[in-house]
Coordinates of C-alpha atoms and ligand atoms in Angstrom, one line a residue:
M1 CA 21.4 190.1 83.7
V2 CA 18.3 189.5 85.8
K3 CA 16.6 186.2 85.0
D4 CA 13.1 186.4 83.5
T5 CA 11.3 183.5 85.3
T6 CA 8.0 184.0 83.4
T7 CA 9.2 182.6 80.1
A8 CA 8.4 179.1 78.9
D9 CA 12.2 178.5 78.8
W10 CA 12.7 179.0 82.5
W11 CA 14.1 175.5 82.9
R12 CA 17.1 175.8 80.6
E13 CA 19.3 177.4 83.2
S14 CA 17.7 176.8 86.5
V15 CA 18.3 175.4 89.9
V16 CA 15.9 172.6 90.9
Y17 CA 15.9 171.5 94.5
Q18 CA 15.0 167.9 95.1
I19 CA 12.6 167.3 98.0
Y20 CA 12.7 163.7 99.1
V21 CA 9.1 163.8 100.4
P22 CA 9.5 161.2 103.3
S23 CA 12.4 163.1 104.8
F24 CA 11.9 166.9 104.3
A25 CA 9.5 168.0 106.9
D26 CA 6.7 166.3 108.9
A27 CA 3.8 168.4 110.0
D28 CA 1.5 165.7 111.6
G29 CA 4.2 164.2 113.8
D30 CA 4.0 160.6 112.6
G31 CA 7.8 160.7 111.8
I32 CA 7.3 160.6 108.0
G33 CA 7.5 163.8 105.9
D34 CA 4.3 165.2 104.4
L35 CA 2.9 167.8 102.1
R36 CA 1.9 170.2 104.8
G37 CA 5.4 169.9 106.3
I38 CA 6.9 170.8 102.9
A39 CA 4.5 173.7 102.3
G40 CA 5.6 175.1 105.7
R41 CA 9.3 174.9 104.8
L42 CA 9.2 176.1 101.2
G43 CA 10.5 179.5 102.5
H44 CA 13.9 177.8 103.0
V45 CA 14.0 176.7 99.3
A46 CA 12.9 180.2 98.1
R47 CA 15.5 181.9 100.4
L48 CA 18.2 179.5 99.0
G49 CA 17.4 180.9 95.6
A50 CA 16.2 177.8 93.7
D51 CA 13.8 178.1 90.8
A52 CA 11.9 174.9 91.3
V53 CA 11.3 171.9 93.5
W54 CA 11.1 168.3 92.4
L55 CA 8.9 166.3 94.7
T56 CA 9.6 162.5 94.9
P57 CA 6.4 160.3 94.9
F58 CA 3.7 161.0 97.4
Y59 CA 1.0 158.8 95.9
P60 CA -0.8 156.0 97.7
S61 CA 1.7 153.2 98.1
P62 CA 2.4 150.2 100.4
W63 CA 6.0 151.5 100.5
A64 CA 7.8 148.4 99.3
D65 CA 10.2 151.0 97.8
A66 CA 9.4 154.1 99.8
G67 CA 6.7 155.3 97.4
Y68 CA 8.2 154.2 94.0
D69 CA 5.6 151.4 94.2
V70 CA 2.5 153.4 93.3
A71 CA -1.0 151.9 94.0
D72 CA -3.0 154.9 92.7
Y73 CA -1.4 157.5 90.4
R74 CA -4.0 160.2 90.9
D75 CA -4.2 160.7 94.7
V76 CA -2.1 161.4 97.8
D77 CA -1.0 158.8 100.3
P78 CA -2.6 159.5 103.7
R79 CA 0.8 159.3 105.3
H80 CA 1.8 162.4 103.1
G81 CA -1.6 164.2 103.3
T82 CA -4.4 164.9 100.9
L83 CA -5.1 166.3 97.5
D84 CA -6.1 169.5 99.1
D85 CA -2.7 169.6 100.9
F86 CA -1.2 169.2 97.5
R87 CA -3.2 172.1 96.0
E88 CA -2.2 174.2 98.9
L89 CA 1.5 173.3 98.5
L90 CA 1.3 174.2 94.8
A91 CA -0.3 177.5 95.5
R92 CA 2.3 178.3 98.2
A93 CA 5.2 177.3 95.9
H94 CA 3.9 179.4 93.0
G95 CA 3.3 182.3 95.4
L96 CA 7.0 182.1 96.3
G97 CA 8.0 182.0 92.6
L98 CA 8.9 178.3 92.8
R99 CA 7.9 175.8 90.1
V100 CA 6.8 172.3 91.1
I101 CA 8.0 169.2 89.3
I102 CA 6.5 165.9 90.4
D103 CA 7.6 162.3 89.9
V104 CA 5.8 160.0 87.5
V105 CA 6.6 156.3 87.8
P106 CA 5.6 154.6 84.5
N107 CA 7.8 151.5 84.4
H108 CA 6.0 149.6 87.1
V109 CA 3.2 149.8 89.6
S110 CA 2.7 148.5 93.1
D111 CA 1.5 144.9 93.4
R112 CA -1.5 146.4 95.2
H113 CA -2.5 148.5 92.2
P114 CA -6.0 147.4 91.2
W115 CA -4.7 146.4 87.7
F116 CA -2.2 143.9 89.2
Q117 CA -4.7 142.5 91.6
E118 CA -7.0 142.0 88.7
A119 CA -4.2 140.3 86.7
L120 CA -3.5 137.9 89.6
A121 CA -7.2 137.0 89.7
S122 CA -7.3 136.5 85.9
P123 CA -6.1 133.5 84.0
P124 CA -3.0 133.3 81.8
G125 CA -3.5 135.0 78.5
S126 CA -6.2 137.3 79.8
A127 CA -6.5 141.0 78.9
A128 CA -5.8 141.8 82.6
R129 CA -2.4 140.0 82.5
D130 CA -1.5 141.6 79.2
R131 CA -1.0 144.9 81.0
F132 CA 2.0 143.3 82.7
V133 CA 4.7 140.9 81.6
F134 CA 3.5 137.5 82.5
R135 CA 5.2 134.5 80.9
D136 CA 5.4 130.7 81.3
G137 CA 8.6 129.6 82.9
R138 CA 11.4 127.5 81.4
G139 CA 12.2 123.9 82.5
E140 CA 10.1 120.8 82.3
N141 CA 7.4 122.2 84.5
G142 CA 7.9 125.9 84.0
E143 CA 9.8 125.9 87.3
L144 CA 12.6 128.2 86.0
P145 CA 12.2 131.9 85.3
P146 CA 11.4 132.8 81.7
A147 CA 14.8 134.5 81.2
D148 CA 17.9 135.2 83.3
W149 CA 16.9 138.8 83.9
Q150 CA 18.1 140.2 87.2
S151 CA 16.3 142.7 89.4
K152 CA 18.2 146.0 90.1
F153 CA 17.5 145.3 93.8
G154 CA 19.0 141.8 93.7
G155 CA 17.8 138.4 92.8
P156 CA 15.8 137.4 89.7
A157 CA 13.5 139.9 87.9
W158 CA 10.8 137.3 87.9
T159 CA 8.3 136.0 90.5
R160 CA 6.1 133.0 90.2
V161 CA 2.3 133.2 90.9
P162 CA 0.2 130.3 92.2
D163 CA -1.0 129.2 88.7
G164 CA 2.6 128.7 87.6
Q165 CA 3.2 131.8 85.4
W166 CA 5.9 134.3 86.2
Y167 CA 5.7 138.1 86.1
M168 CA 8.6 140.5 85.5
H169 CA 9.8 143.2 87.8
I170 CA 13.1 145.1 87.2
F171 CA 12.9 146.2 90.8
A172 CA 11.3 144.6 93.8
A173 CA 8.7 141.8 93.4
E174 CA 6.2 144.3 94.7
Q175 CA 6.9 146.5 91.6
P176 CA 5.5 144.5 88.6
D177 CA 6.6 146.0 85.3
L178 CA 3.9 147.4 83.0
N179 CA 3.6 146.2 79.4
W180 CA 4.0 149.4 77.3
D181 CA 2.8 147.4 74.2
N182 CA -0.6 147.6 75.8
G183 CA -3.0 150.5 74.9
D184 CA -4.6 150.6 78.3
V185 CA -1.2 151.6 79.8
W186 CA -0.7 154.4 77.3
A187 CA -4.2 155.7 77.9
D188 CA -4.0 155.6 81.7
F189 CA -0.7 157.5 81.9
E190 CA -2.1 160.1 79.6
K191 CA -4.9 160.5 82.1
T192 CA -2.4 160.7 85.0
L193 CA -0.3 163.4 83.3
R194 CA -3.3 165.5 82.5
F195 CA -4.7 165.0 86.0
W196 CA -1.6 166.7 87.5
L197 CA -1.1 169.2 84.7
D198 CA -4.7 170.3 85.1
L199 CA -4.0 170.8 88.8
G200 CA -1.2 173.1 87.8
V201 CA 2.1 171.2 88.1
D202 CA 5.0 172.6 86.1
G203 CA 6.6 169.4 85.0
F204 CA 7.5 165.8 85.6
R205 CA 10.6 163.8 86.5
I206 CA 10.2 160.5 84.8
D207 CA 11.3 157.5 86.8
V208 CA 13.3 154.7 85.0
A209 CA 12.6 156.5 81.7
H210 CA 14.8 154.1 79.7
G211 CA 13.0 150.9 80.9
L212 CA 9.5 151.1 79.6
R213 CA 9.7 149.2 76.4
K214 CA 10.8 145.6 76.3
D215 CA 11.8 143.2 73.6
L216 CA 9.3 140.4 74.4
T217 CA 9.8 138.5 71.2
P218 CA 9.8 134.8 72.1
P219 CA 12.0 133.2 73.1
L220 CA 13.1 135.9 75.6
R221 CA 16.8 136.7 75.3
D222 CA 19.1 136.1 78.4
T223 CA 21.2 139.1 79.4
H224 CA 24.0 137.3 81.4
G225 CA 24.1 140.3 83.7
G226 CA 24.6 140.6 87.5
D227 CA 22.2 142.0 90.0
T228 CA 24.3 144.5 91.8
A229 CA 25.4 147.2 89.3
P230 CA 24.7 150.7 90.5
L231 CA 21.1 151.8 89.9
N232 CA 21.8 154.1 87.0
A233 CA 24.8 152.4 85.4
P234 CA 24.3 152.2 81.6
P235 CA 23.4 148.7 80.2
E236 CA 26.2 146.9 78.4
G237 CA 25.8 147.1 74.6
D238 CA 23.1 148.9 72.6
D239 CA 20.7 146.1 72.2
H240 CA 19.4 145.1 75.6
P241 CA 16.0 143.4 76.0
F242 CA 14.6 145.9 78.4
W243 CA 16.9 148.9 78.7
D244 CA 17.0 151.9 76.4
R245 CA 15.2 150.4 73.5
D246 CA 14.5 152.7 70.5
E247 CA 10.7 152.2 70.9
V248 CA 10.8 154.0 74.2
H249 CA 11.1 157.3 72.4
E250 CA 7.6 156.9 70.9
V251 CA 6.3 157.3 74.5
Y252 CA 8.1 160.6 75.0
R253 CA 7.1 162.0 71.6
A254 CA 3.5 161.4 72.6
W255 CA 4.1 162.9 76.1
R256 CA 5.7 166.0 74.6
K257 CA 2.6 166.7 72.6
I258 CA 0.7 166.6 75.9
T259 CA 3.0 168.9 77.8
D260 CA 3.2 171.3 74.9
S261 CA -0.6 171.5 74.8
Y262 CA -0.5 173.5 78.1
D263 CA 0.2 177.2 78.3
P264 CA 3.0 177.7 79.2
P265 CA 4.3 174.3 78.1
R266 CA 5.3 172.1 80.9
V267 CA 8.7 170.4 81.3
T268 CA 10.0 166.9 81.7
V269 CA 13.3 165.4 83.0
A270 CA 14.3 161.8 82.4
E271 CA 15.9 159.5 84.8
A272 CA 17.7 157.4 82.3
G273 CA 20.8 155.3 83.0
V274 CA 22.1 155.0 79.5
S275 CA 25.3 155.6 77.7
A276 CA 26.6 159.1 77.0
H277 CA 25.9 158.8 73.3
R278 CA 22.4 157.6 73.7
L279 CA 21.3 160.1 76.4
P280 CA 20.8 163.0 74.0
L281 CA 18.2 161.0 72.2
Y282 CA 15.9 161.5 75.1
T283 CA 16.2 165.3 74.8
R284 CA 15.6 165.7 71.1
P285 CA 13.4 168.8 70.4
D286 CA 10.2 166.7 70.1
E287 CA 10.9 164.5 73.3
L288 CA 11.8 165.4 76.8
H289 CA 13.4 168.6 78.0
Q290 CA 16.2 167.4 80.2
A291 CA 17.9 164.2 81.4
F292 CA 19.8 163.7 84.6
N293 CA 23.6 163.6 84.1
F294 CA 24.7 160.6 86.1
F295 CA 28.2 160.7 84.5
Y296 CA 28.7 164.0 86.4
L297 CA 27.4 162.5 89.6
R298 CA 29.6 159.5 89.4
C299 CA 32.7 161.5 88.5
P300 CA 35.6 161.0 91.0
W301 CA 37.3 164.0 92.6
D302 CA 39.8 164.5 89.8
A303 CA 40.4 167.5 87.5
C304 CA 40.8 165.4 84.3
A305 CA 37.8 163.3 85.0
F306 CA 35.6 166.4 85.6
R307 CA 36.9 168.1 82.5
E308 CA 36.1 165.1 80.3
V309 CA 32.6 164.8 81.7
V310 CA 31.9 168.5 81.2
D311 CA 33.2 168.4 77.6
T312 CA 31.1 165.3 76.7
S313 CA 28.0 166.6 78.5
L314 CA 28.2 170.0 76.7
A315 CA 28.9 168.5 73.3
E316 CA 26.1 165.9 73.6
A317 CA 23.5 168.3 74.8
R318 CA 24.4 171.0 72.3
A319 CA 24.1 168.4 69.5
V320 CA 20.3 168.3 70.2
G321 CA 20.0 172.0 70.9
T322 CA 19.8 171.9 74.6
L323 CA 22.0 172.4 77.7
P324 CA 23.1 169.7 80.2
T325 CA 22.0 169.1 83.7
W326 CA 24.4 168.7 86.6
V327 CA 23.9 166.8 89.8
L328 CA 26.1 165.7 92.7
S329 CA 23.7 163.7 94.9
N330 CA 20.2 162.3 95.0
H331 CA 18.1 159.9 97.1
D332 CA 19.7 156.8 95.4
V333 CA 23.4 157.4 95.9
M334 CA 25.8 158.0 98.8
R335 CA 25.9 161.7 99.7
H336 CA 28.9 163.4 98.0
V337 CA 30.4 164.8 101.1
T338 CA 31.2 161.2 102.1
R339 CA 32.0 160.0 98.5
Y340 CA 34.7 162.7 98.2
A341 CA 36.0 161.8 101.7
L342 CA 37.0 158.3 100.5
P343 CA 40.1 157.5 98.6
A344 CA 39.8 157.0 94.9
G345 CA 38.9 153.5 93.8
V346 CA 36.9 152.6 96.9
D347 CA 33.7 150.9 96.0
H348 CA 31.1 153.0 97.8
R349 CA 28.5 150.4 98.2
A350 CA 30.9 147.7 99.4
W351 CA 32.4 150.2 101.9
L352 CA 29.0 151.1 103.3
T353 CA 27.9 147.5 103.6
A354 CA 31.1 146.6 105.4
G355 CA 30.3 149.1 108.1
G356 CA 31.4 152.4 106.7
R357 CA 34.7 152.6 108.7
D358 CA 37.4 151.0 106.7
P359 CA 39.0 153.1 105.4
E360 CA 37.9 155.9 107.8
P361 CA 36.5 158.8 105.6
D362 CA 38.5 162.0 105.6
T363 CA 35.5 164.1 106.5
A364 CA 37.4 167.4 106.4
A365 CA 38.5 166.8 102.8
G366 CA 35.1 165.6 101.9
E367 CA 33.5 168.8 103.1
L368 CA 36.1 171.0 101.4
R369 CA 35.6 169.1 98.1
A370 CA 31.8 169.2 98.4
R371 CA 32.0 173.0 98.8
S372 CA 34.3 173.3 95.8
A373 CA 32.0 171.0 93.8
A374 CA 29.1 173.3 94.5
L375 CA 30.9 176.2 93.0
L376 CA 32.1 174.2 90.0
T377 CA 28.6 172.8 89.4
L378 CA 26.7 176.0 89.8
A379 CA 29.0 177.9 87.4
L380 CA 28.4 175.5 84.5
P381 CA 25.8 176.4 81.8
G382 CA 22.6 174.4 82.2
T383 CA 20.4 173.3 85.1
S384 CA 21.7 172.2 88.5
Y385 CA 19.7 169.7 90.5
L386 CA 20.4 170.0 94.2
Y387 CA 19.5 167.3 96.7
Q388 CA 17.9 168.4 100.0
G389 CA 20.5 168.7 102.7
E390 CA 23.5 169.2 100.3
E391 CA 23.2 172.9 101.1
L392 CA 23.8 171.9 104.7
G393 CA 26.8 169.7 103.8
L394 CA 25.0 166.6 105.2
P395 CA 27.2 163.5 105.0
E396 CA 25.9 159.9 104.4
V397 CA 24.7 158.4 107.7
A398 CA 26.9 155.3 107.3
D399 CA 26.1 153.7 110.7
L400 CA 22.4 153.2 110.6
P401 CA 21.5 150.1 112.7
E402 CA 20.6 147.2 110.6
E403 CA 17.1 147.0 112.1
A404 CA 16.5 150.5 110.9
L405 CA 17.2 149.8 107.2
R406 CA 14.2 150.1 104.9
D407 CA 15.6 149.9 101.4
P408 CA 14.4 146.7 99.7
M409 CA 18.0 146.2 98.3
W410 CA 19.2 145.2 101.7
E411 CA 16.9 142.1 102.0
R412 CA 16.8 141.3 98.3
T413 CA 20.6 141.1 98.1
G414 CA 20.7 138.9 101.2
H415 CA 22.5 141.7 103.0
R416 CA 25.2 142.0 100.3
V417 CA 24.2 145.7 99.5
R418 CA 23.2 148.0 102.4
G419 CA 21.1 150.2 100.2
R420 CA 20.2 153.9 100.1
D421 CA 18.8 154.7 103.6
G422 CA 22.0 156.6 104.6
C423 CA 21.3 159.4 102.2
R424 CA 17.6 159.6 103.1
V425 CA 17.9 160.5 106.8
P426 CA 15.4 163.3 107.6
M427 CA 16.5 166.9 107.4
P428 CA 17.7 168.7 110.6
W429 CA 16.0 172.1 110.8
T430 CA 16.8 173.1 114.4
R431 CA 19.8 172.5 116.8
E432 CA 17.7 170.7 119.3
G433 CA 14.4 168.9 119.6
P434 CA 13.3 165.3 119.3
S435 CA 13.8 165.2 115.5
Y436 CA 15.8 168.4 115.1
G437 CA 12.7 170.3 113.8
F438 CA 11.8 167.6 111.2
G439 CA 8.5 167.2 113.0
P440 CA 6.7 167.3 116.3
G441 CA 6.9 163.5 116.7
E442 CA 9.3 161.7 119.0
A443 CA 11.4 160.2 116.2
A444 CA 11.8 160.3 112.5
W445 CA 11.2 157.2 110.3
L446 CA 15.0 156.8 109.8
P447 CA 17.1 157.6 112.9
Q448 CA 19.0 160.8 112.8
P449 CA 22.5 160.6 114.2
A450 CA 23.6 162.4 117.4
G451 CA 24.9 165.8 116.5
W452 CA 22.6 166.2 113.4
G453 CA 21.3 169.4 114.9
G454 CA 24.8 171.0 114.6
R455 CA 24.3 170.8 110.8
S456 CA 20.8 172.1 110.9
V457 CA 19.5 175.1 109.0
A458 CA 19.2 177.0 112.3
A459 CA 22.8 176.3 113.2
Q460 CA 24.1 177.5 109.8
E461 CA 21.8 180.4 109.2
G462 CA 23.7 183.7 109.1
R463 CA 27.0 181.9 110.1
P464 CA 29.6 183.2 107.7
G465 CA 31.4 180.4 105.9
S466 CA 28.7 177.8 106.6
F467 CA 27.6 175.5 103.8
L468 CA 24.2 177.2 103.8
E469 CA 25.5 180.7 103.4
L470 CA 27.9 179.5 100.7
Y471 CA 25.0 178.0 98.7
R472 CA 22.9 181.1 99.2
E473 CA 25.6 183.4 98.0
A474 CA 26.4 181.1 95.0
L475 CA 22.8 181.0 93.9
R476 CA 22.5 184.8 94.2
L477 CA 25.6 185.4 92.1
R478 CA 24.7 182.7 89.6
R479 CA 21.5 184.5 88.9
E480 CA 23.5 187.5 87.8
A481 CA 25.5 185.4 85.4
L482 CA 22.6 183.8 83.6
G483 CA 21.6 184.2 80.1
D484 CA 25.0 184.0 78.4
V485 CA 25.7 180.3 78.1
S486 CA 29.1 180.5 76.4
F487 CA 31.7 178.4 78.0
T488 CA 35.5 178.4 77.5
W489 CA 38.2 176.5 79.3
L490 CA 41.1 178.7 80.4
P491 CA 44.7 177.6 80.5
A492 CA 45.0 175.6 83.7
R493 CA 48.0 174.9 86.0
G494 CA 48.6 171.4 87.3
G495 CA 45.6 170.0 89.1
E496 CA 43.5 173.0 88.2
L497 CA 40.2 173.4 86.3
A498 CA 39.5 176.9 85.1
F499 CA 36.8 178.1 82.8
R500 CA 34.9 181.2 81.9
K501 CA 31.1 181.0 81.9
G502 CA 29.5 183.8 79.9
A503 CA 31.3 187.2 79.9
G504 CA 31.3 187.7 83.6
L505 CA 32.3 184.6 85.6
V506 CA 35.5 182.7 85.9
C507 CA 35.6 179.6 88.0
R508 CA 38.9 178.0 89.2
V509 CA 39.0 174.8 91.2
N510 CA 42.2 173.5 92.7
F511 CA 42.1 169.7 92.7
G512 CA 45.9 169.5 93.3
A513 CA 47.9 169.4 96.6
D514 CA 49.6 172.8 96.4
P515 CA 48.2 176.2 96.6
L516 CA 47.8 178.1 93.3
P517 CA 48.4 181.8 93.0
L518 CA 45.4 183.6 91.5
P519 CA 46.0 185.5 88.3
A520 CA 46.4 189.2 88.7
G521 CA 43.4 191.2 87.5
E522 CA 40.7 188.8 88.5
R523 CA 38.5 189.9 91.3
V524 CA 37.2 187.3 93.8
L525 CA 33.5 187.1 94.0
L526 CA 33.1 184.0 96.1
A527 CA 35.4 181.3 97.5
S528 CA 34.5 177.9 98.8
G529 CA 37.0 178.3 101.7
P530 CA 39.6 180.7 102.9
L531 CA 42.5 181.6 100.6
T532 CA 46.0 181.4 101.8
P533 CA 47.4 184.5 103.6
D534 CA 49.1 185.6 100.4
G535 CA 45.9 185.2 98.4
A536 CA 46.5 181.8 96.7
L537 CA 43.9 179.1 96.1
P538 CA 44.5 176.2 98.5
S539 CA 44.0 172.5 97.7
D540 CA 40.4 171.4 97.3
T541 CA 39.2 174.9 97.1
A542 CA 37.2 176.7 94.4
V543 CA 36.8 180.3 93.6
W544 CA 34.5 182.5 91.4
L545 CA 36.2 185.5 89.9
A546 CA 35.1 188.4 87.8
P547 CA 37.4 188.6 84.8
G548 CA 39.8 191.6 84.9
A549 CA 39.4 194.5 82.5
S550 CA 41.9 193.0 80.2
G551 CA 40.2 189.6 80.2
A552 CA 41.1 186.4 82.0
S553 CA 44.6 185.0 82.2
Ligands
NOJ1 C1 14.7 155.3 90.5 C2 14.3 155.9 91.8 O1 15.0 157.1 92.0 C3 14.6 154.9 92.9 O2 14.5 155.5 94.2 C4 13.6 153.8 92.7 O3 13.9 152.8 93.7 C5 13.7 153.2 91.3 N1 13.8 154.2 90.3 C6 12.5 152.3 91.1 O4 11.4 153.1 90.9

């Protein structure tokens, strides 16, 4: 079946390619990615066969958190270009048949945002401070934070201002949280959504979607939590003072009315680190369209674990009449080629912080597994989010010199957590050149490792068996299997996952150590790596098969 991309429902079974704006392509040569650079490289995404791109923030920002600290929601940062560049990018994308989803960051602003500057210049209790979460401190002279809340980037979630009050920030001190009990905040975000929708964007990815509403009833409740849990780990318990509160859904019901008022309706995807049973609440029919599936992303390389996550994800999504999303990597986590190269049980962040060598990653196994994971993921019913560079099999750059690190986590944790720079190293496009085709400048904002060009698009283009050609072929075949979202597990041998998607696609993944003979009657459409000489499926290999005339095994 050929997919009809003109329908309002295009997003249900699509492939969305995440462009991490600072690191995709740099047209002006300053070493930082920009919109003109992206526009010039969209052909790669179209050729890959994706349906849409998601652009991470490109708004004016002092870059305390690489753009997730927004100083102006309705403009473009000069380091990334201009509004006209954005218009041109949008037109180019649409011309290539690609939808464009942009990031909206409603939980916090930059400390340079005019509202926060106004709040700092205004007295306690003022209307300007009420747009944020300012409170008096505890202790005899208010010298202690108002509650024990911890920042996700390390340290307390409160910073004191000269007049003695404290303001709240779930992330860096330069990212003060907004107060979503304040009407100005609602009105301003509606304005922002409409601004970009009127320009023609196809949807939004909503940053920290589960954090907007806070329980600010005095006295504030302590959480007794640590500061180094992974970014999207669900909160403990269902009644947390700032994570995943029921009131947050009022925001999304209001936003859904806005996105539905456009023709065709625009789409939204939540970044919400919540428990599996609370995640579907975000995608009820009158709320957001999709939510990222961090359970799938965090799943270790293990057949039982994957099976359980797939079952839960399908059941939870279907309960609210939608399909799950699937994702293996993004700009906040270690790239999956490297995650899968490490033995089970290794704490990825601790490993990285300790230098990324002990234990030595089994890169060959990581690559084999990443290729299999691609086939597994792309065969599942629902939407796949791909992170730029995964189609090249890029690994985590684990040995960035300390002086190159930019993630606020590194400093805020007192060098206890190395942060996310290693998955954000700019894309290699060409085999050679000062930044491997990333841009005309001498160097990229994060140093690219020697040999990066060997993994570039140019090096993999047309090379049979390369990551890039595997992804291209998988996306092409996937398109043919769209439309029928039925899903059935097939009887599996030890260490195997096997399922049928729709009527025409069987996926088998061998997580075990021994090769598995392929059932007679199934025709191989695509394999993540070579089969054994007698046609069996080797360890860490996946295959797509067309069911035989008499049905699958
Ligand atoms: C999630 C984003 O993906 C991450 O990069 C950012 O640091 C935090 N939200 C804070 O905005």
